[in-house]
Structures are given as C-alpha cells and as structure tokens.
Amino acid sequence: QKEVEQNSGPLSVPEGAIASLNCTYSDRGSQSFFWYRQYSGKSPELIMFIYSNGDKEDGRFTAQLNKASQYVSLLIRDSQPSDSATYLCAVISQGGSEKLVFGKGTKLTVNP
Amino acid sequence: GAVVSQHPSWVICKSGTSVKIECRSLDFQATTMFWYRQFPKQSLMLMATSNEGSKATYEQGVEKDKFLINHASLTLSTLTVTSAHPEDSSFYICSAWGTGVLSYGYTFGSGTRLTVV
C-alpha cells in the first residue's frame, strides 16, 4: 500500500512569515513529487513538482526533496492571506501516466 | 498551458437518475484520464484510471457498473453516475495526463459538485 502522509494541521502563521509544510511517503520507488494548492470548493492547482534530491525554488515557494529520508517539504516565504488553503502532497512511482497518490492535505491559514 | 474543461460545474439530480460529467482537454491529447471523488474535508480519492480506447481500471471499492467511464477520444472522457443516490453527492474531479504539454503532465479539471436529492 503506497501511502503519503501529511500533518493535517491546521497550520497557522502570521502574514510575512515562512510556512513549512511536510510530507512523507512510504514507497521508496517514488520518482516524482508534487505540491498542489486547493482552495475550498475548487479543484487542486499545481504549485511545484520536484524529481531530484535538494531544493527547487519558484518565486516564494521552495520544494525540498530527500529521497533517503523519504520526505518532501514545501516552504512558502512571505506568506500572504491569499496563501490560505489546503496543500496537498502527491507522489507517483514512475514517470509517465502513473496515478498520483495524494496525502490528506495540510490546511494553512495565514493571518493578516 | 494545458487546460482541461470540466462540465457541468455543479448539478442537482433526483435520486435514481443518472448524471454525466464531461472532461475535455483543450490544447493537448489526454492519453490518460483520472477520475477522483472528494468528500467534504477529505482528500482526493482516485476512483478510476482510463486510457484512450481502453476500458477503465477501477480502484478497489469503486463500482464499475455504477460509475461508467468512457474515454473514446484523446480529448474527451466522461463519467456517468448511474442510479445516483444521496450518498453519491460529492465533488468529482478529472485529471488528464497527456502529451504535448509544457508543464509536467497532470492537469485538473475545475470539478463538478454533484448533489443528489
């Protein structure tokens, strides 16, 4: 059973702070890792994907992957109230059209 | 970028009737379509995976005769909820994987809120 675990939160940070979201996965064969943001009542939208160990930065977002420890994290710098959403970690085992396995999501609230 | 158009965005139907949900890839060929269901405050649960021209593969516990999936072309997949009941009320979302997209291949539709009364 492939599992993706996330702290369900809620995680609350003040505006301008760094929000840190964590995810662990059970399948060592996992190759690709995704972070999605989902606003209430909306479908998920892709924030970032990462394949290689290390950090990947895109604007205020940084994804970090450590395959040896089987965890992937998402840092949001200078958090804004508009970042308040549920963040979903998703993993696939191989490249191509493999199905995504989602974590249950972490609800983030950024307080003005 | 890759766009998946999902319709309808919401639907209310009577118990016992059937509802069809469509997902179209607008600017790429969706070789694989994933159908998810999401209940309130829960994560996405994969229902089935369909490849163009093939029968869908259903996840354990999902009734294939109740949730009919058709993926007859590279740009269109449909999910039909047959003989819907109130417990089928949920948020249904499709996700397409395909070729010709600039970003990594998984693109989500906007979702369909189904309410069965």
PDB file of N, CA, C and O in Angstrom, chain B residues 40-86:
ATOM      1  N   PRO B  40     -16.437  16.260   1.624  1.00  0.00           N
ATOM      2  CA  PRO B  40     -16.046  17.446   2.400  1.00  0.00           C
ATOM      3  C   PRO B  40     -14.961  17.148   3.425  1.00  0.00           C
ATOM      4  O   PRO B  40     -15.011  16.136   4.133  1.00  0.00           O
ATOM      5  N   LYS B  41     -13.965  18.006   3.440  1.00  0.00           N
ATOM      6  CA  LYS B  41     -12.864  17.953   4.396  1.00  0.00           C
ATOM      7  C   LYS B  41     -12.019  16.687   4.257  1.00  0.00           C
ATOM      8  O   LYS B  41     -11.302  16.329   5.187  1.00  0.00           O
ATOM      9  N   GLN B  42     -12.115  16.038   3.130  1.00  0.00           N
ATOM     10  CA  GLN B  42     -11.288  14.863   2.886  1.00  0.00           C
ATOM     11  C   GLN B  42     -10.441  15.088   1.638  1.00  0.00           C
ATOM     12  O   GLN B  42     -10.688  16.001   0.858  1.00  0.00           O
ATOM     13  N   SER B  43      -9.452  14.230   1.476  1.00  0.00           N
ATOM     14  CA  SER B  43      -8.579  14.390   0.318  1.00  0.00           C
ATOM     15  C   SER B  43      -9.200  13.745  -0.916  1.00  0.00           C
ATOM     16  O   SER B  43     -10.268  13.139  -0.856  1.00  0.00           O
ATOM     17  N   LEU B  44      -8.522  13.899  -2.024  1.00  0.00           N
ATOM     18  CA  LEU B  44      -8.996  13.307  -3.266  1.00  0.00           C
ATOM     19  C   LEU B  44      -8.812  11.788  -3.218  1.00  0.00           C
ATOM     20  O   LEU B  44      -7.742  11.303  -2.844  1.00  0.00           O
ATOM     21  N   MET B  45      -9.833  11.093  -3.609  1.00  0.00           N
ATOM     22  CA  MET B  45      -9.749   9.649  -3.689  1.00  0.00           C
ATOM     23  C   MET B  45      -9.885   9.238  -5.144  1.00  0.00           C
ATOM     24  O   MET B  45     -10.871   9.556  -5.801  1.00  0.00           O
ATOM     25  N   LEU B  46      -8.885   8.538  -5.648  1.00  0.00           N
ATOM     26  CA  LEU B  46      -8.921   8.099  -7.035  1.00  0.00           C
ATOM     27  C   LEU B  46     -10.002   7.042  -7.204  1.00  0.00           C
ATOM     28  O   LEU B  46     -10.060   6.076  -6.440  1.00  0.00           O
ATOM     29  N   MET B  47     -10.847   7.249  -8.208  1.00  0.00           N
ATOM     30  CA  MET B  47     -11.898   6.285  -8.487  1.00  0.00           C
ATOM     31  C   MET B  47     -11.466   5.317  -9.594  1.00  0.00           C
ATOM     32  O   MET B  47     -11.663   4.108  -9.488  1.00  0.00           O
ATOM     33  N   ALA B  48     -10.911   5.879 -10.652  1.00  0.00           N
ATOM     34  CA  ALA B  48     -10.582   5.046 -11.810  1.00  0.00           C
ATOM     35  C   ALA B  48      -9.590   5.769 -12.709  1.00  0.00           C
ATOM     36  O   ALA B  48      -9.462   6.992 -12.669  1.00  0.00           O
ATOM     37  N   THR B  49      -8.926   4.969 -13.497  1.00  0.00           N
ATOM     38  CA  THR B  49      -7.972   5.462 -14.484  1.00  0.00           C
ATOM     39  C   THR B  49      -8.399   4.941 -15.847  1.00  0.00           C
ATOM     40  O   THR B  49      -8.700   3.753 -15.987  1.00  0.00           O
ATOM     41  N   SER B  50      -8.427   5.820 -16.821  1.00  0.00           N
ATOM     42  CA  SER B  50      -8.811   5.364 -18.150  1.00  0.00           C
ATOM     43  C   SER B  50      -7.792   5.811 -19.186  1.00  0.00           C
ATOM     44  O   SER B  50      -7.286   6.928 -19.138  1.00  0.00           O
ATOM     45  N   ASN B  51      -7.474   4.920 -20.068  1.00  0.00           N
ATOM     46  CA  ASN B  51      -6.624   5.231 -21.207  1.00  0.00           C
ATOM     47  C   ASN B  51      -7.487   5.261 -22.453  1.00  0.00           C
ATOM     48  O   ASN B  51      -8.443   4.476 -22.591  1.00  0.00           O
ATOM     49  N   GLU B  52      -7.161   6.162 -23.342  1.00  0.00           N
ATOM     50  CA  GLU B  52      -7.946   6.340 -24.551  1.00  0.00           C
ATOM     51  C   GLU B  52      -8.121   5.017 -25.289  1.00  0.00           C
ATOM     52  O   GLU B  52      -7.145   4.317 -25.549  1.00  0.00           O
ATOM     53  N   GLY B  53      -9.374   4.685 -25.550  1.00  0.00           N
ATOM     54  CA  GLY B  53      -9.687   3.489 -26.313  1.00  0.00           C
ATOM     55  C   GLY B  53      -9.701   2.194 -25.522  1.00  0.00           C
ATOM     56  O   GLY B  53      -9.957   1.135 -26.088  1.00  0.00           O
ATOM     57  N   SER B  54      -9.433   2.287 -24.226  1.00  0.00           N
ATOM     58  CA  SER B  54      -9.416   1.077 -23.399  1.00  0.00           C
ATOM     59  C   SER B  54     -10.440   1.169 -22.286  1.00  0.00           C
ATOM     60  O   SER B  54     -10.936   2.249 -21.974  1.00  0.00           O
ATOM     61  N   LYS B  55     -10.720   0.033 -21.689  1.00  0.00           N
ATOM     62  CA  LYS B  55     -11.621   0.037 -20.532  1.00  0.00           C
ATOM     63  C   LYS B  55     -10.922   0.672 -19.337  1.00  0.00           C
ATOM     64  O   LYS B  55      -9.715   0.539 -19.161  1.00  0.00           O
ATOM     65  N   ALA B  56     -11.709   1.300 -18.515  1.00  0.00           N
ATOM     66  CA  ALA B  56     -11.151   1.947 -17.335  1.00  0.00           C
ATOM     67  C   ALA B  56     -10.739   0.927 -16.285  1.00  0.00           C
ATOM     68  O   ALA B  56     -11.309  -0.157 -16.201  1.00  0.00           O
ATOM     69  N   THR B  57      -9.747   1.287 -15.518  1.00  0.00           N
ATOM     70  CA  THR B  57      -9.305   0.484 -14.378  1.00  0.00           C
ATOM     71  C   THR B  57      -9.820   1.145 -13.118  1.00  0.00           C
ATOM     72  O   THR B  57      -9.472   2.293 -12.839  1.00  0.00           O
ATOM     73  N   TYR B  58     -10.618   0.427 -12.368  1.00  0.00           N
ATOM     74  CA  TYR B  58     -11.254   0.993 -11.194  1.00  0.00           C
ATOM     75  C   TYR B  58     -10.465   0.646  -9.934  1.00  0.00           C
ATOM     76  O   TYR B  58      -9.906  -0.444  -9.804  1.00  0.00           O
ATOM     77  N   GLU B  59     -10.475   1.574  -9.008  1.00  0.00           N
ATOM     78  CA  GLU B  59      -9.849   1.328  -7.723  1.00  0.00           C
ATOM     79  C   GLU B  59     -10.744   0.409  -6.893  1.00  0.00           C
ATOM     80  O   GLU B  59     -11.955   0.300  -7.117  1.00  0.00           O
ATOM     81  N   GLN B  60     -10.109  -0.221  -5.944  1.00  0.00           N
ATOM     82  CA  GLN B  60     -10.834  -1.148  -5.078  1.00  0.00           C
ATOM     83  C   GLN B  60     -11.973  -0.432  -4.374  1.00  0.00           C
ATOM     84  O   GLN B  60     -11.800   0.660  -3.832  1.00  0.00           O
ATOM     85  N   GLY B  61     -13.137  -1.057  -4.405  1.00  0.00           N
ATOM     86  CA  GLY B  61     -14.286  -0.486  -3.721  1.00  0.00           C
ATOM     87  C   GLY B  61     -15.138   0.425  -4.576  1.00  0.00           C
ATOM     88  O   GLY B  61     -16.197   0.874  -4.127  1.00  0.00           O
ATOM     89  N   VAL B  62     -14.706   0.715  -5.793  1.00  0.00           N
ATOM     90  CA  VAL B  62     -15.488   1.567  -6.690  1.00  0.00           C
ATOM     91  C   VAL B  62     -16.274   0.682  -7.652  1.00  0.00           C
ATOM     92  O   VAL B  62     -15.696  -0.164  -8.338  1.00  0.00           O
ATOM     93  N   GLU B  63     -17.580   0.870  -7.678  1.00  0.00           N
ATOM     94  CA  GLU B  63     -18.429   0.025  -8.504  1.00  0.00           C
ATOM     95  C   GLU B  63     -18.376   0.460  -9.965  1.00  0.00           C
ATOM     96  O   GLU B  63     -18.833   1.547 -10.325  1.00  0.00           O
ATOM     97  N   LYS B  64     -17.838  -0.393 -10.798  1.00  0.00           N
ATOM     98  CA  LYS B  64     -17.675  -0.023 -12.199  1.00  0.00           C
ATOM     99  C   LYS B  64     -19.003   0.065 -12.931  1.00  0.00           C
ATOM    100  O   LYS B  64     -19.120   0.778 -13.934  1.00  0.00           O
ATOM    101  N   ASP B  65     -20.021  -0.656 -12.450  1.00  0.00           N
ATOM    102  CA  ASP B  65     -21.324  -0.586 -13.114  1.00  0.00           C
ATOM    103  C   ASP B  65     -22.096   0.655 -12.703  1.00  0.00           C
ATOM    104  O   ASP B  65     -23.076   1.033 -13.351  1.00  0.00           O
ATOM    105  N   LYS B  66     -21.672   1.277 -11.645  1.00  0.00           N
ATOM    106  CA  LYS B  66     -22.343   2.477 -11.178  1.00  0.00           C
ATOM    107  C   LYS B  66     -21.672   3.736 -11.740  1.00  0.00           C
ATOM    108  O   LYS B  66     -22.328   4.710 -12.066  1.00  0.00           O
ATOM    109  N   PHE B  67     -20.372   3.666 -11.822  1.00  0.00           N
ATOM    110  CA  PHE B  67     -19.597   4.802 -12.327  1.00  0.00           C
ATOM    111  C   PHE B  67     -18.991   4.409 -13.684  1.00  0.00           C
ATOM    112  O   PHE B  67     -17.924   3.812 -13.755  1.00  0.00           O
ATOM    113  N   LEU B  68     -19.719   4.777 -14.721  1.00  0.00           N
ATOM    114  CA  LEU B  68     -19.322   4.382 -16.068  1.00  0.00           C
ATOM    115  C   LEU B  68     -18.381   5.425 -16.659  1.00  0.00           C
ATOM    116  O   LEU B  68     -18.694   6.610 -16.699  1.00  0.00           O
ATOM    117  N   ILE B  69     -17.247   4.954 -17.108  1.00  0.00           N
ATOM    118  CA  ILE B  69     -16.251   5.858 -17.669  1.00  0.00           C
ATOM    119  C   ILE B  69     -16.015   5.513 -19.129  1.00  0.00           C
ATOM    120  O   ILE B  69     -15.819   4.350 -19.478  1.00  0.00           O
ATOM    121  N   ASN B  70     -16.046   6.567 -19.945  1.00  0.00           N
ATOM    122  CA  ASN B  70     -15.794   6.406 -21.361  1.00  0.00           C
ATOM    123  C   ASN B  70     -14.682   7.352 -21.770  1.00  0.00           C
ATOM    124  O   ASN B  70     -14.705   8.532 -21.439  1.00  0.00           O
ATOM    125  N   HIS B  71     -13.699   6.832 -22.453  1.00  0.00           N
ATOM    126  CA  HIS B  71     -12.561   7.645 -22.899  1.00  0.00           C
ATOM    127  C   HIS B  71     -12.313   7.311 -24.363  1.00  0.00           C
ATOM    128  O   HIS B  71     -11.289   6.749 -24.725  1.00  0.00           O
ATOM    129  N   ALA B  72     -13.298   7.675 -25.173  1.00  0.00           N
ATOM    130  CA  ALA B  72     -13.294   7.241 -26.567  1.00  0.00           C
ATOM    131  C   ALA B  72     -12.346   8.035 -27.450  1.00  0.00           C
ATOM    132  O   ALA B  72     -11.968   7.574 -28.527  1.00  0.00           O
ATOM    133  N   SER B  73     -11.967   9.211 -27.014  1.00  0.00           N
ATOM    134  CA  SER B  73     -11.072  10.008 -27.841  1.00  0.00           C
ATOM    135  C   SER B  73      -9.973  10.606 -26.978  1.00  0.00           C
ATOM    136  O   SER B  73     -10.044  10.568 -25.751  1.00  0.00           O
ATOM    137  N   LEU B  74      -8.975  11.162 -27.614  1.00  0.00           N
ATOM    138  CA  LEU B  74      -7.840  11.726 -26.884  1.00  0.00           C
ATOM    139  C   LEU B  74      -8.152  13.074 -26.256  1.00  0.00           C
ATOM    140  O   LEU B  74      -7.321  13.637 -25.567  1.00  0.00           O
ATOM    141  N   THR B  75      -9.355  13.580 -26.503  1.00  0.00           N
ATOM    142  CA  THR B  75      -9.691  14.876 -25.926  1.00  0.00           C
ATOM    143  C   THR B  75     -10.945  14.840 -25.059  1.00  0.00           C
ATOM    144  O   THR B  75     -11.328  15.858 -24.496  1.00  0.00           O
ATOM    145  N   LEU B  76     -11.566  13.697 -24.925  1.00  0.00           N
ATOM    146  CA  LEU B  76     -12.820  13.655 -24.179  1.00  0.00           C
ATOM    147  C   LEU B  76     -12.927  12.384 -23.351  1.00  0.00           C
ATOM    148  O   LEU B  76     -12.718  11.276 -23.838  1.00  0.00           O
ATOM    149  N   SER B  77     -13.266  12.576 -22.089  1.00  0.00           N
ATOM    150  CA  SER B  77     -13.591  11.457 -21.210  1.00  0.00           C
ATOM    151  C   SER B  77     -14.844  11.827 -20.440  1.00  0.00           C
ATOM    152  O   SER B  77     -15.037  12.988 -20.081  1.00  0.00           O
ATOM    153  N   THR B  78     -15.704  10.848 -20.222  1.00  0.00           N
ATOM    154  CA  THR B  78     -16.926  11.103 -19.476  1.00  0.00           C
ATOM    155  C   THR B  78     -17.074  10.127 -18.326  1.00  0.00           C
ATOM    156  O   THR B  78     -16.629   8.968 -18.401  1.00  0.00           O
ATOM    157  N   LEU B  79     -17.677  10.626 -17.267  1.00  0.00           N
ATOM    158  CA  LEU B  79     -18.031   9.813 -16.105  1.00  0.00           C
ATOM    159  C   LEU B  79     -19.534   9.913 -15.946  1.00  0.00           C
ATOM    160  O   LEU B  79     -20.070  11.020 -15.837  1.00  0.00           O
ATOM    161  N   THR B  80     -20.205   8.776 -15.966  1.00  0.00           N
ATOM    162  CA  THR B  80     -21.647   8.751 -15.753  1.00  0.00           C
ATOM    163  C   THR B  80     -21.944   8.067 -14.431  1.00  0.00           C
ATOM    164  O   THR B  80     -21.556   6.910 -14.229  1.00  0.00           O
ATOM    165  N   VAL B  81     -22.599   8.796 -13.558  1.00  0.00           N
ATOM    166  CA  VAL B  81     -23.041   8.234 -12.290  1.00  0.00           C
ATOM    167  C   VAL B  81     -24.448   7.704 -12.523  1.00  0.00           C
ATOM    168  O   VAL B  81     -25.380   8.481 -12.765  1.00  0.00           O
ATOM    169  N   THR B  82     -24.593   6.410 -12.501  1.00  0.00           N
ATOM    170  CA  THR B  82     -25.886   5.799 -12.797  1.00  0.00           C
ATOM    171  C   THR B  82     -26.676   5.562 -11.506  1.00  0.00           C
ATOM    172  O   THR B  82     -26.095   5.289 -10.451  1.00  0.00           O
ATOM    173  N   SER B  83     -27.998   5.713 -11.635  1.00  0.00           N
ATOM    174  CA  SER B  83     -28.882   5.499 -10.490  1.00  0.00           C
ATOM    175  C   SER B  83     -28.306   6.159  -9.233  1.00  0.00           C
ATOM    176  O   SER B  83     -28.021   5.512  -8.220  1.00  0.00           O
ATOM    177  N   ALA B  84     -28.130   7.452  -9.353  1.00  0.00           N
ATOM    178  CA  ALA B  84     -27.480   8.197  -8.272  1.00  0.00           C
ATOM    179  C   ALA B  84     -28.301   8.175  -6.992  1.00  0.00           C
ATOM    180  O   ALA B  84     -29.542   8.189  -7.020  1.00  0.00           O
ATOM    181  N   HIS B  85     -27.628   8.149  -5.883  1.00  0.00           N
ATOM    182  CA  HIS B  85     -28.249   8.205  -4.570  1.00  0.00           C
ATOM    183  C   HIS B  85     -27.590   9.311  -3.757  1.00  0.00           C
ATOM    184  O   HIS B  85     -26.478   9.753  -4.084  1.00  0.00           O
ATOM    185  N   PRO B  86     -28.245   9.753  -2.701  1.00  0.00           N
ATOM    186  CA  PRO B  86     -27.690  10.857  -1.910  1.00  0.00           C
ATOM    187  C   PRO B  86     -26.252  10.625  -1.466  1.00  0.00           C
ATOM    188  O   PRO B  86     -25.474  11.579  -1.388  1.00  0.00           O
TER     189      PRO B  86
END
